[in-house]
Short mmCIF file of C-alpha atoms in Angstrom, two decimals:
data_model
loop_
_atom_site.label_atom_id
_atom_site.label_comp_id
_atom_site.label_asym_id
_atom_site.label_seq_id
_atom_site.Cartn_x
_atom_site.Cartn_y
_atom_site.Cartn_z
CA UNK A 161 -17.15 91.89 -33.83
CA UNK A 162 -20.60 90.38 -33.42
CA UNK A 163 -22.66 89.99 -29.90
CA UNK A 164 -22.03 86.95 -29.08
CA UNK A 165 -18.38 87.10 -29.31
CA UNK A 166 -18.37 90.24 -27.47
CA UNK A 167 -20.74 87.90 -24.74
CA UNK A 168 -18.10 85.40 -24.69
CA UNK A 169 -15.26 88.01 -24.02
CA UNK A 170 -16.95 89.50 -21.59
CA UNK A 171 -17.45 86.01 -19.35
CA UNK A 172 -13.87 85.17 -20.37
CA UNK A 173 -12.80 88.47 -18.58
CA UNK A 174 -15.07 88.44 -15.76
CA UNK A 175 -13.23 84.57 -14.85
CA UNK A 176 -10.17 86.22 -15.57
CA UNK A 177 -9.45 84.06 -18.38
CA UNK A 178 -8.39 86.54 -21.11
CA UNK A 179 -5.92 89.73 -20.86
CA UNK A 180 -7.88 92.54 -19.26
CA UNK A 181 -7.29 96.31 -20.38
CA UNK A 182 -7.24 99.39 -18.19
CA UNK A 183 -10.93 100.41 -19.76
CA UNK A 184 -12.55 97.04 -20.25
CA UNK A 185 -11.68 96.51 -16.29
CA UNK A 186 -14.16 99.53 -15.56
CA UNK A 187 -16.41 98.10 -18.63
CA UNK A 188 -16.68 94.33 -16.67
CA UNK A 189 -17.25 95.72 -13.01
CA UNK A 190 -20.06 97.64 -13.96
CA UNK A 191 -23.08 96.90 -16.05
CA UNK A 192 -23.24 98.27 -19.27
CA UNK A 193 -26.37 99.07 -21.11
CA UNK A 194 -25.95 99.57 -25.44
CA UNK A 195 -22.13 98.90 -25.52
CA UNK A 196 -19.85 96.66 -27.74
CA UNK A 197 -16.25 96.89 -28.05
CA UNK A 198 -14.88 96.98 -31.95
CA UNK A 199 -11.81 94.93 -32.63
CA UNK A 200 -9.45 97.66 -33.35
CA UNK A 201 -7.51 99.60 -30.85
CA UNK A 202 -7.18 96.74 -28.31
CA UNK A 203 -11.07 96.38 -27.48
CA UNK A 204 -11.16 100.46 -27.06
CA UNK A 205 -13.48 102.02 -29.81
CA UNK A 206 -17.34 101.71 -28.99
CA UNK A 207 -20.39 101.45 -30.76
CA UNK A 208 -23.46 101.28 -29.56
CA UNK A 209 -25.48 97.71 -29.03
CA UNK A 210 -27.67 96.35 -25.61
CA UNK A 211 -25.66 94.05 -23.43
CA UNK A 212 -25.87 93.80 -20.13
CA UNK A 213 -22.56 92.78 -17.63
CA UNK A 214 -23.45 91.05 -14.37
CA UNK A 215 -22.50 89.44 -11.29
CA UNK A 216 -20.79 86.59 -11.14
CA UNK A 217 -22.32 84.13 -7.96
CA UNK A 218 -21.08 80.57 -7.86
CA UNK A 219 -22.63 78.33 -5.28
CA UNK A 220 -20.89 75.89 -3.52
CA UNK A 221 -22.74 72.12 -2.34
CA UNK A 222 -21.41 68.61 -1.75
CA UNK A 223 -20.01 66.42 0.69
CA UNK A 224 -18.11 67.11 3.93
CA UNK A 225 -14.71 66.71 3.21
CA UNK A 226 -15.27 66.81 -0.28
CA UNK A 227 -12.92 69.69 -1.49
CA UNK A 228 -15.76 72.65 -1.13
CA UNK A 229 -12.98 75.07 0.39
CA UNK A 230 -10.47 74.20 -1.84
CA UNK A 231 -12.66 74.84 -4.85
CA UNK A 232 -13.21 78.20 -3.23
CA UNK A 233 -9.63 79.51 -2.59
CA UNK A 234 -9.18 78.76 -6.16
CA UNK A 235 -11.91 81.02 -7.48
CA UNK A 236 -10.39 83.28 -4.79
CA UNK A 237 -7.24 83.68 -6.51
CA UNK A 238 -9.04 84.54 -10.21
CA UNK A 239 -10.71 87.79 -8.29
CA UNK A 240 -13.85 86.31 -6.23
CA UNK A 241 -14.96 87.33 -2.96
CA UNK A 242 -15.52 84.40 -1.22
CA UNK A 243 -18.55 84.00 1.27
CA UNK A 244 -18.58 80.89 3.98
CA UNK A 245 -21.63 80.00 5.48
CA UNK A 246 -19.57 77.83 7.66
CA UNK A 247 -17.38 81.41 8.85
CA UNK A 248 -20.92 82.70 9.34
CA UNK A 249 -22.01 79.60 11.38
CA UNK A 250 -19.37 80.02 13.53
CA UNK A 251 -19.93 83.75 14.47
CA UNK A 252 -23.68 82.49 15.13
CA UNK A 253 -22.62 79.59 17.21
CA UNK A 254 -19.89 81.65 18.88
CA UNK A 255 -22.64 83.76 20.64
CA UNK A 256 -24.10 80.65 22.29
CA UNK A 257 -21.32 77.98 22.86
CA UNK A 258 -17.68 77.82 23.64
CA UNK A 259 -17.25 74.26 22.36
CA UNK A 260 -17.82 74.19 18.34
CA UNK A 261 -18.63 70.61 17.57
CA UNK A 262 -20.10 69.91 13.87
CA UNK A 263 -23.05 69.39 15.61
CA UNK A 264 -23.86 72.44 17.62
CA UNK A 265 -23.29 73.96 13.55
CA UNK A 266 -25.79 72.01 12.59
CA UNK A 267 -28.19 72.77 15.21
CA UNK A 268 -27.20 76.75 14.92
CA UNK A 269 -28.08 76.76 11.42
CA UNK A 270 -31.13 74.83 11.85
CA UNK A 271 -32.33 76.92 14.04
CA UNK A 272 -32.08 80.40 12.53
CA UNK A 273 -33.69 78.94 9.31
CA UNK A 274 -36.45 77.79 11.05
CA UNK A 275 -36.89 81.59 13.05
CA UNK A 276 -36.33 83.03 9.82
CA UNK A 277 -36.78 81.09 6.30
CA UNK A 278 -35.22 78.10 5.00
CA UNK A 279 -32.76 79.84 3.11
CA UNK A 280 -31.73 82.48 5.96
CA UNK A 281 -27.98 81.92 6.01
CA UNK A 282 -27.93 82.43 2.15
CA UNK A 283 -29.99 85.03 1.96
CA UNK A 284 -27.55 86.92 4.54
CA UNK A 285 -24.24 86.24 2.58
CA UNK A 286 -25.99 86.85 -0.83
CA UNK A 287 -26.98 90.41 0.54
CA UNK A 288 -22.98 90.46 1.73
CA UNK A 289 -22.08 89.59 -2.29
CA UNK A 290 -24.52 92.23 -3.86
CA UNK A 291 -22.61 94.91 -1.87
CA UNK A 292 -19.20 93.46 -2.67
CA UNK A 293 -20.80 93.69 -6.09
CA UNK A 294 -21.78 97.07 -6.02
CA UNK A 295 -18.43 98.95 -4.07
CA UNK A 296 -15.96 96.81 -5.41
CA UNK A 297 -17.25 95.65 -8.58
CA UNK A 298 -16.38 91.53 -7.36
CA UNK A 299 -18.16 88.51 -8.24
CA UNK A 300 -18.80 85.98 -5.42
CA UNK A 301 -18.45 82.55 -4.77
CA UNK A 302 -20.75 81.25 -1.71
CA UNK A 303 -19.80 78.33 0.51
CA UNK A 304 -21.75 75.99 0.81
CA UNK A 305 -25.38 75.31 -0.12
CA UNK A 306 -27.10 72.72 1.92
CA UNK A 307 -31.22 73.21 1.45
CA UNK A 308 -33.08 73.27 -1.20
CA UNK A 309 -34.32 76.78 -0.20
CA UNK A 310 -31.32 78.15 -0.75
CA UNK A 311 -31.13 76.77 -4.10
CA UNK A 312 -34.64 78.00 -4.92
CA UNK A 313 -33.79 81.55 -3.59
CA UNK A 314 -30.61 82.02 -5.34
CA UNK A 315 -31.69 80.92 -8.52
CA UNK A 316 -35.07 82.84 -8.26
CA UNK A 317 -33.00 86.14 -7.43
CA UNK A 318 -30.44 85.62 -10.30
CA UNK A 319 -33.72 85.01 -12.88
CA UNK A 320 -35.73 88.00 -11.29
CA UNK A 321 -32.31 90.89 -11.18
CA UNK A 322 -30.36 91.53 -14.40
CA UNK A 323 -27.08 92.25 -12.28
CA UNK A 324 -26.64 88.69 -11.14
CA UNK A 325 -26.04 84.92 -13.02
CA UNK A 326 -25.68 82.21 -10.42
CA UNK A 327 -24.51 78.68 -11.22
CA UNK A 328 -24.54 75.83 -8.79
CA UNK A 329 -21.63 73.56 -8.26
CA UNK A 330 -21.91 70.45 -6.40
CA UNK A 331 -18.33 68.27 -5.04
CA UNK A 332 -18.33 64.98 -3.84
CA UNK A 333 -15.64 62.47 -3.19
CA UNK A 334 -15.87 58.87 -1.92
CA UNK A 335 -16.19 58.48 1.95
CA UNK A 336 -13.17 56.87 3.43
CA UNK A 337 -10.70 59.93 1.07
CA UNK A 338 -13.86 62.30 2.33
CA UNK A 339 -12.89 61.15 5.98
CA UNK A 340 -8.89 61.23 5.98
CA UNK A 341 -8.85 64.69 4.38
CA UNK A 342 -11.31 66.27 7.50
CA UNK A 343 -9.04 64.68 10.18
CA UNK A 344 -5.92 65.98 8.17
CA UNK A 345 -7.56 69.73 7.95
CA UNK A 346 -8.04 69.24 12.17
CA UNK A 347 -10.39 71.95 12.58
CA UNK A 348 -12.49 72.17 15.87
CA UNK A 349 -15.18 70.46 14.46
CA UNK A 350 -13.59 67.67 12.54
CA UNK A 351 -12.66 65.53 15.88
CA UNK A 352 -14.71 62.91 15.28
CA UNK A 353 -14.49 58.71 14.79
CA UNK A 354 -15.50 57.96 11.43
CA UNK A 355 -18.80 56.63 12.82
CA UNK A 356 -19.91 59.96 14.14
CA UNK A 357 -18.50 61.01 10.85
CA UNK A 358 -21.60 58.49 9.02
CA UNK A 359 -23.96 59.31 11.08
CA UNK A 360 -23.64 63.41 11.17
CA UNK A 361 -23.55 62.95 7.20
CA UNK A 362 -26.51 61.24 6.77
CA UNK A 363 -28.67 63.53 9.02
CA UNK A 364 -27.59 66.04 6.04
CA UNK A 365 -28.11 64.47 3.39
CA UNK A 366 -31.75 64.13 3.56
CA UNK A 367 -33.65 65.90 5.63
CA UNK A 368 -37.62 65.99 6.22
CA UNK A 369 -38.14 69.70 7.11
CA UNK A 370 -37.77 72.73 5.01
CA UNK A 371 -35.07 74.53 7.74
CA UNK A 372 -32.62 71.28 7.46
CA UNK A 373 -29.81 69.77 5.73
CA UNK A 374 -30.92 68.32 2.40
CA UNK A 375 -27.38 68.42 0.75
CA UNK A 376 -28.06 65.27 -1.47
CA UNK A 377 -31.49 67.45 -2.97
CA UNK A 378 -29.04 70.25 -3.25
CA UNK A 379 -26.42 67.86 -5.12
CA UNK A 380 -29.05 66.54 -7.43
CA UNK A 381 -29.94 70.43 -8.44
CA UNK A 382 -26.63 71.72 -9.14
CA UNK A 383 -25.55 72.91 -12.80
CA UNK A 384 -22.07 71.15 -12.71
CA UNK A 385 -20.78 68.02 -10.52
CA UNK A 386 -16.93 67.86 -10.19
CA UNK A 387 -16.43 64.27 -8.69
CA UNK A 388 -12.94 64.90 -6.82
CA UNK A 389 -11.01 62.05 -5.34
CA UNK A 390 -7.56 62.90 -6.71
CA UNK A 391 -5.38 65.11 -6.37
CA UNK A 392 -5.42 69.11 -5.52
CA UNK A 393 -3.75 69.20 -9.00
CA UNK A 394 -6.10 67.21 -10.26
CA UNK A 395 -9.42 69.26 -8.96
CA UNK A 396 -7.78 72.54 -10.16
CA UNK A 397 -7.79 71.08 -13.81
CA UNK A 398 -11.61 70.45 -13.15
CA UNK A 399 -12.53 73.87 -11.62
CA UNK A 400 -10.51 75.09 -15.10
CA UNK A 401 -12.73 73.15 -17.34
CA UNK A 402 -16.10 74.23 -15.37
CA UNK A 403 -14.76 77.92 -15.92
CA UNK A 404 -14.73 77.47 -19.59
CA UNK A 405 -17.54 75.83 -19.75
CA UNK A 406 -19.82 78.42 -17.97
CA UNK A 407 -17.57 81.22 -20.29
#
């Protein structure tokens, strides 16, 4: 079996998309230095070659509404943790206000980047991941990315540490479908008229200060675009089609 192929299983069982053995699980949850698995005995007979497994982090950006949860449950359900900045958000907020309007979310986050770094809310959850990595062996998916310091500190920390490869995956939909599904979802902080809707959007979109909203910047950076105004059916195919792609 030759390294790359070994490479290619070894993705393909980290995304869960080949059969998994009792001793390649504890092979893929750990790195590995000088190991490759020979054909014969079901993957089981080692000789000796550098490879390295790592951490799995797949970060989440796009438009409100777009399907950025939905992606994430997916992932969920082939073995990643998933981290929300929006969960975290609302711990933040929850210290402050009673009332959680998308806007006192936006403000929340604005502020603690701009008391602590533009990419403070990732930089929290992608400390929560590395320990997920290291207990339970899990690879991560991180909801959602909205500055470009974020982008630039995850991608900078998965160049700079062996144990980590991070892609970015950016979701968008068209407006009005955007609009219906947030009003169907009913959360606290989607009771809003389709104005407010416009006009909180585009204060994220592009944004003049490091600490803000720049999700369009963020959009424009990713390493795969899934463009989702079908069906759930229909976005699952396309999360199936980025998995193989990355594997």
């Amino acid at each position: 079996m030759t390294r790359s192929s070994v490479q290619s299983r070894t993705t393909a069982l980290i995304f869960g998309l080949a059969k998994i053995t009792s001793r390649e699980f504890s092979w893929v949850t750990k790195k590995i230095s000088r190991q490759i698995f020979d054909s014969q005995q079901d993957f089981a007979v080692c000789t000796r070659c550098d490879i390295l497994v790592s951490m799995i982090i797949v970060g989440i950006t796009g438009t409100p509404g777009s399907g950025k949860t939905e992606f994430a449950t997916y992932l969920t359900k082939k073995g990643f943790a998933h981290l929300s900045a929006r969960a975290f958000l609302i711990r933040e907020a929850s210290k402050i206000h009673t009332d959680l309007t998308r806007e006192r979310l936006l403000s929340v986050a604005n502020k603690l980047r701009k008391e602590h770094s533009p990419s403070y809310v990732i930089e929290s959850l992608f400390k929560e991941a590395q320990e997920l990595s290291r207990t339970k062996g899990k690879n991560c998916i991180l909801e959602s990315i909205r500055t470009p310091g974020e982008v630039d500190y995850l991608k900078s920390e998965s160049k700079k540490n062996q144990d980590s490869t991070f892609f970015l995956v950016a979701i968008d939909a068209d407006r009005e479908i955007r609009y219906k599904r947030i009003k169907a979802r009913n959360s606290e902080t989607d009771h809003v008229s389709l104005e407010r809707f416009i006009e909180d959007e585009t204060k994220e979109m592009q944004a003049k200060e490091p600490h803000e909203a720049n999700i369009s910047e963020c959009i424009r950076r990713a390493d795969h675009t899934i463009v989702n105004n079908g069906t759930i059916e229909d976005l699952h195919h396309k999360i199936e089609l980025f998995l193989k792609r990355v594997a």
